[in-house]
């Protein structure tokens, strides 16, 4: 899923300060799952903004709502009847949701309340870790199911750098060296010989290197 | 505030579970045996687990009550009835070690006997009757001087060797020793009447004896007052002392010199006593009650007694459904009061046992599947592993399994869960009402 | 804001602190009327949103009272509550409310004295801190 974290309150206050009435919009998908932009966080942020603004002497009306998904136009359409009088939207979705709103409501300023972080998996309650960078040409089949692009600071494709010590990455002792993980895994799969195969230089075009990407399913697309 | 929340109240559905009708009684003193007998007489299977190797508890050291009833034959009768009862299984040398399950269906494990072999008992009702212990205080030269005894020891001398009593000219009794102090703020309840009981018994054997009772307040409550009056009529001298200037004690050979201030004379008086009897009262058996409280998850008072669910409304119930408390495990009590409470427990337990299911109240969490994001946060946070993602892909909580703690409710990022009885709108209504009042 | 009387919301767990409050009552122990109690089944049920809402409504202080460590009736609700309180305290600072206005305390059901004492101490502490900045802003 896509993970995100709320932006500092000060930054958000700057966004919404000029307005008298805003819509604070949550999303019931990924950002709910990573506890950053669901109904609960919408409530918390609305109260927090309200109080911070009240302190500085301004008053603002904050309407709260949460969509099933902000990245689909049909769900966004639900906002139309309630958007009357709204001067701006503060979106608690990932960047995709924010842009979807901006596309739909041409005359309304739309601001992000979150910093969208990464595609990650949950390690345990309350902990999410980066796992994929969407390179468009998945190598997990060769690397024992562990991604050297998302999980190596240098995105090395053919074994570790010289900074790998006792299984840890040189950037921090808390970070596993992904190549150690890959090696351990290949070993337990009995596929050590995979490790010596040289991976050719990666073609980054599929990873966005040649501009914005798009997927079109001919059979579905109208 | 409460009204604001009641306005938002919704109809609730009680949750019920089948109940196992076996009873575990912990503690084989007068209280435990009394509850066990009453319940077994109704045909319920009772397991009576006693820590020591014999039944009877503290009352084995008491021979007569204030009213003159013989305690020992009574206990002997209780013990044999309990042992012979077809529905009571006595387990002595039993140490409770673990406990699990749900109201109505508990499992309690114990280690039994010198071999410590493990046994688990399934039960729906638990009675705690683990008693209290004589206060082991060492004040007033209790350990060093032979003329100084506790009231319990005095009681034994009176019962077993009355000839000794005939040789006592002066007897001093000090009340509230180790009770109503900073360490033990409780009144032990039994000591005032014990002092009167022993004083009257001493005068019966030795009418010439002079008895001084040094007290802070005489608390011979109820009809005990008649015996207090009788003691005064018979010449027992009652002298009040204050906690700041307690009597002082000096051993003098076989005797002991007790010095106290007489408030009326305003003078210090010294009595050379042949026997100094200390009313040392009783205290909670902290080691035992602390361990049981941890195992059974039960609350205790600051001084180590088990705390009932409500002083007035549920005086013998503990907060966990199916748990009851009787006797001095609950607070200091006389034998007859312990028996009354044990009977009350048996009656309360029967109100549960008469049914085939146990009512657990309505405080269960409920998921609104329209709001649920299937994030698993509730599944992970529930301490009892109740929520699960169902075949429709939404979290589901079985109300019969839910303990009603509300942890999933407060962590759900989609605000998809409400705890019945503690719904968000009710809590928010309370908050708003408070501030409406304050800001008005 | 002369004669300032703080308003303090106490979220009390049913099994410990709420019973302790009852106990304080039956022991005739006085505690300040500034403390308004909201009963919750477990301190782990306290919702960050409700704490924030209390401040938004003008509370000068909020505390959550749960069972002693290791004593939670539901295993670990008090630990969860303590973590949540730390989280919300950071948020309060971000908003511009002194984080000292939010506290977590623990006590057992039998500690009527501790309940009364805690309520008194917290009231005094909040009295010293003065009215919450939100309350001041609401009044203006
Ligand atoms: C010093 C003293 C003097 C008293 N004098 C009088 C008097 O004069 N008149 C009067 O009416 N009353 C008197 N009492 C009170 C009377 O003794 C009690 O009311 C009565 O004995 C209480 O019975 P019980 O069954 O509740 O507790 P107890 O008699 O204390 O029995 C409790 C039983 O539980 C067992 N137990 C404890 N912990 C565990 C455990 N973890 N697991 C299993 N079993 C356990 C103990 O071994 C014991 O057998 C006196 C009490 C004391 C201490
Ligand atoms: S925590 Fe809430 S949103 Fe997440 S699975 Fe449970 S009920 Fe659904
Ligand atoms: S209320 Fe408590 S016991 Fe019930 S499902 Fe939620 S976390 Fe589990």
PDB file of N, CA, C and O in Angstrom, chain B residues 4 13-14 18 31-32 52 81 103-104 167 199 228 235 248 256 287 303-304 328 336 353 374 408 427-428 433:
ATOM      1  N   UNK B   4     -26.967  14.053  29.669  1.00  0.00           N
ATOM      2  CA  UNK B   4     -26.603  14.309  28.276  1.00  0.00           C
ATOM      3  C   UNK B   4     -26.242  13.011  27.575  1.00  0.00           C
ATOM      4  O   UNK B   4     -26.544  12.805  26.401  1.00  0.00           O
ATOM      5  N   UNK B  13     -28.385  -4.945  23.570  1.00  0.00           N
ATOM      6  CA  UNK B  13     -28.718  -6.366  23.634  1.00  0.00           C
ATOM      7  C   UNK B  13     -27.748  -7.042  24.592  1.00  0.00           C
ATOM      8  O   UNK B  13     -26.536  -6.928  24.435  1.00  0.00           O
ATOM      9  N   UNK B  14     -28.282  -7.717  25.591  1.00  0.00           N
ATOM     10  CA  UNK B  14     -27.413  -8.431  26.518  1.00  0.00           C
ATOM     11  C   UNK B  14     -26.720  -9.584  25.823  1.00  0.00           C
ATOM     12  O   UNK B  14     -27.292 -10.237  24.963  1.00  0.00           O
ATOM     13  N   UNK B  18     -23.180 -19.830  27.775  1.00  0.00           N
ATOM     14  CA  UNK B  18     -23.542 -20.961  28.635  1.00  0.00           C
ATOM     15  C   UNK B  18     -22.663 -20.958  29.884  1.00  0.00           C
ATOM     16  O   UNK B  18     -21.546 -20.479  29.854  1.00  0.00           O
ATOM     17  N   UNK B  31     -15.924 -19.546  56.434  1.00  0.00           N
ATOM     18  CA  UNK B  31     -16.679 -18.959  55.323  1.00  0.00           C
ATOM     19  C   UNK B  31     -16.715 -19.899  54.127  1.00  0.00           C
ATOM     20  O   UNK B  31     -17.776 -20.161  53.557  1.00  0.00           O
ATOM     21  N   UNK B  32     -15.522 -20.371  53.728  1.00  0.00           N
ATOM     22  CA  UNK B  32     -15.449 -21.237  52.556  1.00  0.00           C
ATOM     23  C   UNK B  32     -16.285 -22.485  52.747  1.00  0.00           C
ATOM     24  O   UNK B  32     -17.040 -22.903  51.855  1.00  0.00           O
ATOM     25  N   UNK B  52      -3.615 -24.873  53.223  1.00  0.00           N
ATOM     26  CA  UNK B  52      -2.933 -25.652  54.257  1.00  0.00           C
ATOM     27  C   UNK B  52      -3.385 -27.111  54.185  1.00  0.00           C
ATOM     28  O   UNK B  52      -4.142 -27.498  53.300  1.00  0.00           O
ATOM     29  N   UNK B  81     -19.152 -32.500  57.920  1.00  0.00           N
ATOM     30  CA  UNK B  81     -20.194 -32.397  56.870  1.00  0.00           C
ATOM     31  C   UNK B  81     -19.576 -32.156  55.494  1.00  0.00           C
ATOM     32  O   UNK B  81     -19.975 -32.744  54.498  1.00  0.00           O
ATOM     33  N   UNK B 103     -16.111 -15.501  31.631  1.00  0.00           N
ATOM     34  CA  UNK B 103     -17.170 -15.655  32.622  1.00  0.00           C
ATOM     35  C   UNK B 103     -18.104 -16.805  32.228  1.00  0.00           C
ATOM     36  O   UNK B 103     -18.471 -16.937  31.065  1.00  0.00           O
ATOM     37  N   UNK B 104     -18.429 -17.624  33.200  1.00  0.00           N
ATOM     38  CA  UNK B 104     -19.274 -18.783  32.922  1.00  0.00           C
ATOM     39  C   UNK B 104     -18.468 -20.029  32.629  1.00  0.00           C
ATOM     40  O   UNK B 104     -18.939 -21.144  32.838  1.00  0.00           O
ATOM     41  N   UNK B 167      -4.452 -16.925  89.401  1.00  0.00           N
ATOM     42  CA  UNK B 167      -3.332 -16.276  90.064  1.00  0.00           C
ATOM     43  C   UNK B 167      -3.095 -14.839  89.610  1.00  0.00           C
ATOM     44  O   UNK B 167      -2.201 -14.171  90.101  1.00  0.00           O
ATOM     45  N   UNK B 199     -12.392 -10.476  79.332  1.00  0.00           N
ATOM     46  CA  UNK B 199     -12.498  -9.862  80.662  1.00  0.00           C
ATOM     47  C   UNK B 199     -13.599 -10.547  81.478  1.00  0.00           C
ATOM     48  O   UNK B 199     -13.398 -10.903  82.645  1.00  0.00           O
ATOM     49  N   UNK B 228     -20.596  -5.013  77.103  1.00  0.00           N
ATOM     50  CA  UNK B 228     -19.748  -3.924  77.568  1.00  0.00           C
ATOM     51  C   UNK B 228     -20.300  -3.377  78.876  1.00  0.00           C
ATOM     52  O   UNK B 228     -19.578  -3.179  79.856  1.00  0.00           O
ATOM     53  N   UNK B 235     -17.130  -4.140  87.252  1.00  0.00           N
ATOM     54  CA  UNK B 235     -15.960  -3.443  87.774  1.00  0.00           C
ATOM     55  C   UNK B 235     -14.754  -3.375  86.864  1.00  0.00           C
ATOM     56  O   UNK B 235     -13.678  -2.961  87.286  1.00  0.00           O
ATOM     57  N   UNK B 248       2.977   2.928  78.183  1.00  0.00           N
ATOM     58  CA  UNK B 248       4.335   2.381  78.080  1.00  0.00           C
ATOM     59  C   UNK B 248       4.418   1.138  78.952  1.00  0.00           C
ATOM     60  O   UNK B 248       3.663   0.980  79.913  1.00  0.00           O
ATOM     61  N   UNK B 256       4.651  -7.229  84.581  1.00  0.00           N
ATOM     62  CA  UNK B 256       4.959  -6.166  83.641  1.00  0.00           C
ATOM     63  C   UNK B 256       4.306  -4.874  84.130  1.00  0.00           C
ATOM     64  O   UNK B 256       3.166  -4.878  84.590  1.00  0.00           O
ATOM     65  N   UNK B 287       0.402 -11.523  51.203  1.00  0.00           N
ATOM     66  CA  UNK B 287       1.105 -12.387  50.246  1.00  0.00           C
ATOM     67  C   UNK B 287       0.102 -13.191  49.444  1.00  0.00           C
ATOM     68  O   UNK B 287       0.166 -13.282  48.223  1.00  0.00           O
ATOM     69  N   UNK B 303      -5.400  -1.857  51.855  1.00  0.00           N
ATOM     70  CA  UNK B 303      -4.828  -2.698  52.908  1.00  0.00           C
ATOM     71  C   UNK B 303      -4.924  -4.190  52.586  1.00  0.00           C
ATOM     72  O   UNK B 303      -4.775  -5.031  53.474  1.00  0.00           O
ATOM     73  N   UNK B 304      -5.174  -4.530  51.344  1.00  0.00           N
ATOM     74  CA  UNK B 304      -4.978  -5.917  50.923  1.00  0.00           C
ATOM     75  C   UNK B 304      -6.194  -6.826  50.966  1.00  0.00           C
ATOM     76  O   UNK B 304      -6.077  -8.024  50.737  1.00  0.00           O
ATOM     77  N   UNK B 328     -13.383 -13.038  56.125  1.00  0.00           N
ATOM     78  CA  UNK B 328     -12.378 -12.013  56.419  1.00  0.00           C
ATOM     79  C   UNK B 328     -11.456 -11.743  55.230  1.00  0.00           C
ATOM     80  O   UNK B 328     -10.612 -10.862  55.299  1.00  0.00           O
ATOM     81  N   UNK B 336     -19.867 -14.879  63.196  1.00  0.00           N
ATOM     82  CA  UNK B 336     -21.259 -14.902  62.716  1.00  0.00           C
ATOM     83  C   UNK B 336     -21.434 -14.032  61.475  1.00  0.00           C
ATOM     84  O   UNK B 336     -22.235 -14.334  60.597  1.00  0.00           O
ATOM     85  N   UNK B 353     -26.491 -19.731  39.069  1.00  0.00           N
ATOM     86  CA  UNK B 353     -26.475 -21.165  38.746  1.00  0.00           C
ATOM     87  C   UNK B 353     -27.859 -21.694  38.366  1.00  0.00           C
ATOM     88  O   UNK B 353     -27.980 -22.731  37.718  1.00  0.00           O
ATOM     89  N   UNK B 374     -10.714  -2.545   6.680  1.00  0.00           N
ATOM     90  CA  UNK B 374     -10.029  -3.848   6.767  1.00  0.00           C
ATOM     91  C   UNK B 374      -8.530  -3.692   7.036  1.00  0.00           C
ATOM     92  O   UNK B 374      -7.718  -4.404   6.471  1.00  0.00           O
ATOM     93  N   UNK B 408      -9.911  -1.755  20.684  1.00  0.00           N
ATOM     94  CA  UNK B 408     -10.023  -1.686  19.220  1.00  0.00           C
ATOM     95  C   UNK B 408     -10.725  -0.400  18.809  1.00  0.00           C
ATOM     96  O   UNK B 408     -10.386   0.223  17.810  1.00  0.00           O
ATOM     97  N   UNK B 427     -19.942   9.877  24.871  1.00  0.00           N
ATOM     98  CA  UNK B 427     -18.801  10.498  25.560  1.00  0.00           C
ATOM     99  C   UNK B 427     -18.692  11.972  25.169  1.00  0.00           C
ATOM    100  O   UNK B 427     -18.510  12.844  26.020  1.00  0.00           O
ATOM    101  N   UNK B 428     -18.872  12.243  23.880  1.00  0.00           N
ATOM    102  CA  UNK B 428     -18.785  13.637  23.442  1.00  0.00           C
ATOM    103  C   UNK B 428     -19.917  14.476  24.045  1.00  0.00           C
ATOM    104  O   UNK B 428     -19.718  15.635  24.400  1.00  0.00           O
ATOM    105  N   UNK B 433     -21.622  18.767  27.588  1.00  0.00           N
ATOM    106  CA  UNK B 433     -22.474  19.191  28.690  1.00  0.00           C
ATOM    107  C   UNK B 433     -21.640  19.847  29.797  1.00  0.00           C
ATOM    108  O   UNK B 433     -22.035  20.869  30.354  1.00  0.00           O
TER     109      UNK B 433
END
